[in-house]
Short mmCIF file of C-alpha atoms in Angstrom, two decimals:
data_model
loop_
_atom_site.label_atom_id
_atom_site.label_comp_id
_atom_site.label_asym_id
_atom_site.label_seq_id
_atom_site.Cartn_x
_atom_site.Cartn_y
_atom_site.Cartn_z
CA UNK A 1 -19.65 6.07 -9.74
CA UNK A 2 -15.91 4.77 -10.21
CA UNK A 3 -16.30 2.34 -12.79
CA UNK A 4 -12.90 0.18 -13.07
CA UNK A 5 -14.06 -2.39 -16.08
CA UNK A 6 -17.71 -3.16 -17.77
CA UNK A 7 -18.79 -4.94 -20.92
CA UNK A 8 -22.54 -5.68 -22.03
CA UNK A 9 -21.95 -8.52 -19.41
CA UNK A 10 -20.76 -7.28 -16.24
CA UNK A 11 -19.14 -4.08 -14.67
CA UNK A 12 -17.17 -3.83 -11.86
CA UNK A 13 -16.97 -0.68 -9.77
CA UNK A 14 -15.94 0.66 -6.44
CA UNK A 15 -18.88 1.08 -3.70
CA UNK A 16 -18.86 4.34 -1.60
CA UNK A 17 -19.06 4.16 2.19
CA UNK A 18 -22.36 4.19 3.29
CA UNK A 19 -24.17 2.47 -0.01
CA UNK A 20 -26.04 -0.43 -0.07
CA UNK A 21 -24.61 -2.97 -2.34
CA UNK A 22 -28.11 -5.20 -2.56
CA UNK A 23 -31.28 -4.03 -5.01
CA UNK A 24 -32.87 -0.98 -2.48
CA UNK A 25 -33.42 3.06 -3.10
CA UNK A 26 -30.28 4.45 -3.35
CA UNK A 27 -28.17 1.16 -3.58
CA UNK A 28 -25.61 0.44 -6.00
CA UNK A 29 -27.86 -1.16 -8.28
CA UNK A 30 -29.82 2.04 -8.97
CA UNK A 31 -26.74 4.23 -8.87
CA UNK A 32 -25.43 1.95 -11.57
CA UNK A 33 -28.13 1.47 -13.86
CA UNK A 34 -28.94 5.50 -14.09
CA UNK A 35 -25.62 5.82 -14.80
CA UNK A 36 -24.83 3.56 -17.93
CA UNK A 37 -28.66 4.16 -18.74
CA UNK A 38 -29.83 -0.06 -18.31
CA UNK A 39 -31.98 -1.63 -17.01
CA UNK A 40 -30.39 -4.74 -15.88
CA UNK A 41 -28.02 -4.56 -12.98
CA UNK A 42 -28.20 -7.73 -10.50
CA UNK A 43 -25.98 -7.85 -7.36
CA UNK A 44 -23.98 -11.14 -6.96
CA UNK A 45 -21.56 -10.96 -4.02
CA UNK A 46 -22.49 -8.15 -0.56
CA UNK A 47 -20.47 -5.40 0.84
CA UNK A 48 -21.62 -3.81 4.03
CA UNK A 49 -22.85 -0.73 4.18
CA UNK A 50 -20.34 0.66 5.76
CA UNK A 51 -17.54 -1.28 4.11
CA UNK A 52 -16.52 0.66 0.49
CA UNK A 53 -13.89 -0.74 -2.20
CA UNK A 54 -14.86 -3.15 -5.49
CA UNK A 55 -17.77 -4.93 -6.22
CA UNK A 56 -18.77 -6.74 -9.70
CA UNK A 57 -22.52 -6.73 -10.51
CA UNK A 58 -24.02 -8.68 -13.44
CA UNK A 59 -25.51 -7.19 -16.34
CA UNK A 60 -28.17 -10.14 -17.72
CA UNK A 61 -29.82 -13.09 -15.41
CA UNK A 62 -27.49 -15.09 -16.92
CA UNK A 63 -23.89 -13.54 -15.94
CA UNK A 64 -25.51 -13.12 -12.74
CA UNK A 65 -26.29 -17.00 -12.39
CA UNK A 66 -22.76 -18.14 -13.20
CA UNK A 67 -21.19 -15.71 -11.11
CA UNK A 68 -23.24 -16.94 -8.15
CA UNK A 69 -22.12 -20.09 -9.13
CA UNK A 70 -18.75 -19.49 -8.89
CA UNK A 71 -18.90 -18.06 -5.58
CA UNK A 72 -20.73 -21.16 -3.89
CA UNK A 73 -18.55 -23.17 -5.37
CA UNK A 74 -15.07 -21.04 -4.37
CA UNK A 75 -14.24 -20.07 -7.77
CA UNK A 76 -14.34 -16.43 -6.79
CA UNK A 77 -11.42 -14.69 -4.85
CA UNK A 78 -12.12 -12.09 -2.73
CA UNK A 79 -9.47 -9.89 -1.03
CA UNK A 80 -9.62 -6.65 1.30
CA UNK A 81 -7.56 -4.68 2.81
CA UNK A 82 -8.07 -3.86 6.84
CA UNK A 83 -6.58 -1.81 9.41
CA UNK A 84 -6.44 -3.36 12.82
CA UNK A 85 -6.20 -1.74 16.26
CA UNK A 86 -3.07 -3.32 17.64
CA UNK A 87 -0.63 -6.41 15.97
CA UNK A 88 -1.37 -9.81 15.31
CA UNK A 89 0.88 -12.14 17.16
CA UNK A 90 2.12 -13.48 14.29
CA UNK A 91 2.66 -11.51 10.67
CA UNK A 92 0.38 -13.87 9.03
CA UNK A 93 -1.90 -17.03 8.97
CA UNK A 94 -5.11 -18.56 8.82
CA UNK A 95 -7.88 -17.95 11.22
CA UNK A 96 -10.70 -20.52 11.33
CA UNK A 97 -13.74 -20.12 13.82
CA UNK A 98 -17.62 -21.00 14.28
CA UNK A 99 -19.24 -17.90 13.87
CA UNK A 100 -23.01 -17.73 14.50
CA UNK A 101 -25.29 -14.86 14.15
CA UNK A 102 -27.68 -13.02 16.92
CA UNK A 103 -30.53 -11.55 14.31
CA UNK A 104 -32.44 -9.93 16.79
CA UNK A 105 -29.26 -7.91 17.75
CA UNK A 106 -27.79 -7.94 14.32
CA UNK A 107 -24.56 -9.19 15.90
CA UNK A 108 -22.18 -12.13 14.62
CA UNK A 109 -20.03 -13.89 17.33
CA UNK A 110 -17.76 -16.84 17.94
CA UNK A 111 -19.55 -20.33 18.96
CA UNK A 112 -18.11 -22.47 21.29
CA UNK A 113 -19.67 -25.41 19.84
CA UNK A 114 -21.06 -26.36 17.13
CA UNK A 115 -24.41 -25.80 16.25
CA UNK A 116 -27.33 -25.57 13.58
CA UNK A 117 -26.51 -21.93 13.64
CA UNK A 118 -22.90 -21.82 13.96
CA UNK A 119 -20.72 -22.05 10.39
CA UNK A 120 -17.40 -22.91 9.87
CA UNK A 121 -15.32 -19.22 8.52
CA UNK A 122 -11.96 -18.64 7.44
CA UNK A 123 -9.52 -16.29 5.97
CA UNK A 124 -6.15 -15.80 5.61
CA UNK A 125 -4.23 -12.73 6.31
CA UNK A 126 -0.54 -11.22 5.91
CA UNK A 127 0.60 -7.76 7.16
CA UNK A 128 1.54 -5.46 4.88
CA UNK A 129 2.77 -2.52 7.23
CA UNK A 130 2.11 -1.14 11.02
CA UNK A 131 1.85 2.63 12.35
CA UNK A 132 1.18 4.11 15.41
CA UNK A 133 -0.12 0.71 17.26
CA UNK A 134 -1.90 0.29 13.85
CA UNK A 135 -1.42 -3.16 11.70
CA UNK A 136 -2.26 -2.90 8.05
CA UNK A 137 -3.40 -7.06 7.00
CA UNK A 138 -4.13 -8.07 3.25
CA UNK A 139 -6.96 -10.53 3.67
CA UNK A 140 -8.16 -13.29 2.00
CA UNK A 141 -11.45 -14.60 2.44
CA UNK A 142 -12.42 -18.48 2.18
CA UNK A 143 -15.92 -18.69 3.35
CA UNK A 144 -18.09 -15.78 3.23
CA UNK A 145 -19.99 -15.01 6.44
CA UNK A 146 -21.69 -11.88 7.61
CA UNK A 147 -19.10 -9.40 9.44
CA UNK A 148 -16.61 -12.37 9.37
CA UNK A 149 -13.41 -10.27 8.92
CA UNK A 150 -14.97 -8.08 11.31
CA UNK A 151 -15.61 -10.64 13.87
CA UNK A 152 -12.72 -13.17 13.69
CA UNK A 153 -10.01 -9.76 14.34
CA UNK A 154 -12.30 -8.35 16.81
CA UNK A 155 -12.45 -11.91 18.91
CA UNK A 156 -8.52 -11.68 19.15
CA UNK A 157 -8.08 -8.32 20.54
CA UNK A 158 -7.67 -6.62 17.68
CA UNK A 159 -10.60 -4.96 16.11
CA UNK A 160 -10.82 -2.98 12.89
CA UNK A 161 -10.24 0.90 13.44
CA UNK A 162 -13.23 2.72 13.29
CA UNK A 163 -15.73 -0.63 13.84
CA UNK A 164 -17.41 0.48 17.25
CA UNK A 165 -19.74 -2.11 16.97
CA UNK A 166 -17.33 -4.82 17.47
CA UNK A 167 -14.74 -2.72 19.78
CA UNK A 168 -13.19 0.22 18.18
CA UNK A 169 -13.36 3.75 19.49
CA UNK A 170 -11.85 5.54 16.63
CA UNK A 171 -14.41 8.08 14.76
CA UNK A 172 -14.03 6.57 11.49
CA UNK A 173 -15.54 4.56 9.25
CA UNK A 174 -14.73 1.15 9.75
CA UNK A 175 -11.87 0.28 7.98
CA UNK A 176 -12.45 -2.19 5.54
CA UNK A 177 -11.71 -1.73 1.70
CA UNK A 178 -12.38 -4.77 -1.05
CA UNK A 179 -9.14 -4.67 -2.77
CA UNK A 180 -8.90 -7.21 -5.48
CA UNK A 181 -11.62 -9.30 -7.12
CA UNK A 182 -10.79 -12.32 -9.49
CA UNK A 183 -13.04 -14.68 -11.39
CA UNK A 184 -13.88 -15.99 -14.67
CA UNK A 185 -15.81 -13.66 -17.14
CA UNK A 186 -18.96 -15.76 -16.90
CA UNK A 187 -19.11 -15.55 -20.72
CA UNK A 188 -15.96 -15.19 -22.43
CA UNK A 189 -14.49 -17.80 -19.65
CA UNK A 190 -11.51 -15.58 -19.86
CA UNK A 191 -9.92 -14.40 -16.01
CA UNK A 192 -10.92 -11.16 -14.53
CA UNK A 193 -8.30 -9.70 -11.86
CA UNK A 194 -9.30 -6.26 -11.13
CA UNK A 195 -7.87 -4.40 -7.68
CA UNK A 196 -7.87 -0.71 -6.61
CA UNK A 197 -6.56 0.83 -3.97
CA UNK A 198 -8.00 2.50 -0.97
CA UNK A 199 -8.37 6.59 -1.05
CA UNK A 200 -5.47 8.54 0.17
CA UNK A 201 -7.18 9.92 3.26
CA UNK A 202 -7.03 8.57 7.17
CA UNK A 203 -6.28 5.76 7.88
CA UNK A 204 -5.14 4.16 4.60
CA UNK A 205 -2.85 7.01 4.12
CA UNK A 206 -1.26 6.14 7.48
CA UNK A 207 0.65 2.88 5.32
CA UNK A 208 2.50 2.11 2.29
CA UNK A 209 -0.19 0.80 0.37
CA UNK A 210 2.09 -0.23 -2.60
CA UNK A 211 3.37 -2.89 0.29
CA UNK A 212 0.08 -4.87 -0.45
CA UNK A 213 0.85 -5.50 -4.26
#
């Protein structure tokens, strides 16, 4: 495991495609605990499974509860880095949607109206570079729904390379990488501002990365 920071508190480390960030056999939280041989290793904030890049995971009930905290009340920033099939029609802006959420088909969509089951999301996004009909966004999260980057690209035209489940037909992973995490330490109270690039493999290495700094 790539660990980027850690204390007796918390450590932050990058997730490889295809791990489960929650509490299961083989997730992160088992990964991490044989490695730094503890016990306690709580999961605050999801990746997909699919989705790879940083994560922070708590390392007593405590950190774990004021973490959590900070991410219900938007305290916590979360920003990723995404490669869309085609261009937006504008370099950058906010996209705000109701997405609700088909659990029998494990699907998230846009609502027309509201509803009990439709939630307000929104992000922000700026390109960072384009190749080959590719666009390269920096994205900023402001609500936290399941497969909302995902979804609110896809529902423009312009889904994530690699995301066949919402309308790509590259073979590749979907391409999605948690770039930068920044919160307060939930003891100290000092900031934590930790990022880390994507691998330098397709499609990332498509871009100048050092454009999203």
């Amino acid at each position: 495991m790539d660990i980027l920071y850690q204390d007796d508190r918390i450590v932050v480390a990058v997730k490889p495609v295809g791990v489960l960030s929650t509490d299961e056999p083989g997730g992160m939280p088992e990964l991490l605990r044989a490695q730094l041989h503890t016990d306690c290793i709580r999961t605050v904030h999801r990746l997909d499974a699919q989705v790879s890049g940083v994560m922070v995971f708590a390392r007593s009930r405590m950190a774990a509860a004021l973490l959590s905290q900070q991410i219900r009340e938007r305290r916590f920033t979360k920003e990723y880095l995404a490669v869309l099939c085609g261009t937006p029609s504008q370099p950058s802006g906010i996209l705000t949607d109701l997405l609700a959420r088909d659990p029998q088909r494990r699907l998230t969509y846009v609502a027309d109206t509201p509803s009990p089951n439709a939630r307000e999301a929104r992000l922000s996004f700026a390109t960072v570079d384009s190749s080959d009909g590719m666009t390269l966004v920096r994205v900023r999260l402001h609500t936290g729904r399941t497969h909302q980057i995902r979804v609110q690209f896809a529902s423009r035209g312009l889904p994530l390379l690699g995301d066949i489940r919402y309308g790509s037909k590259a073979d590749c992973s979907a391409a999605l990488w948690s770039y930068r995490l920044a919160f307060t330490h939930p003891v100290t109270g000092e900031a934590v501002d930790v990022t880390c690039p994507p691998p330098c493999e397709f499609p990332w290495d498509q871009f100048n990365i050092k454009k999203a700094e």
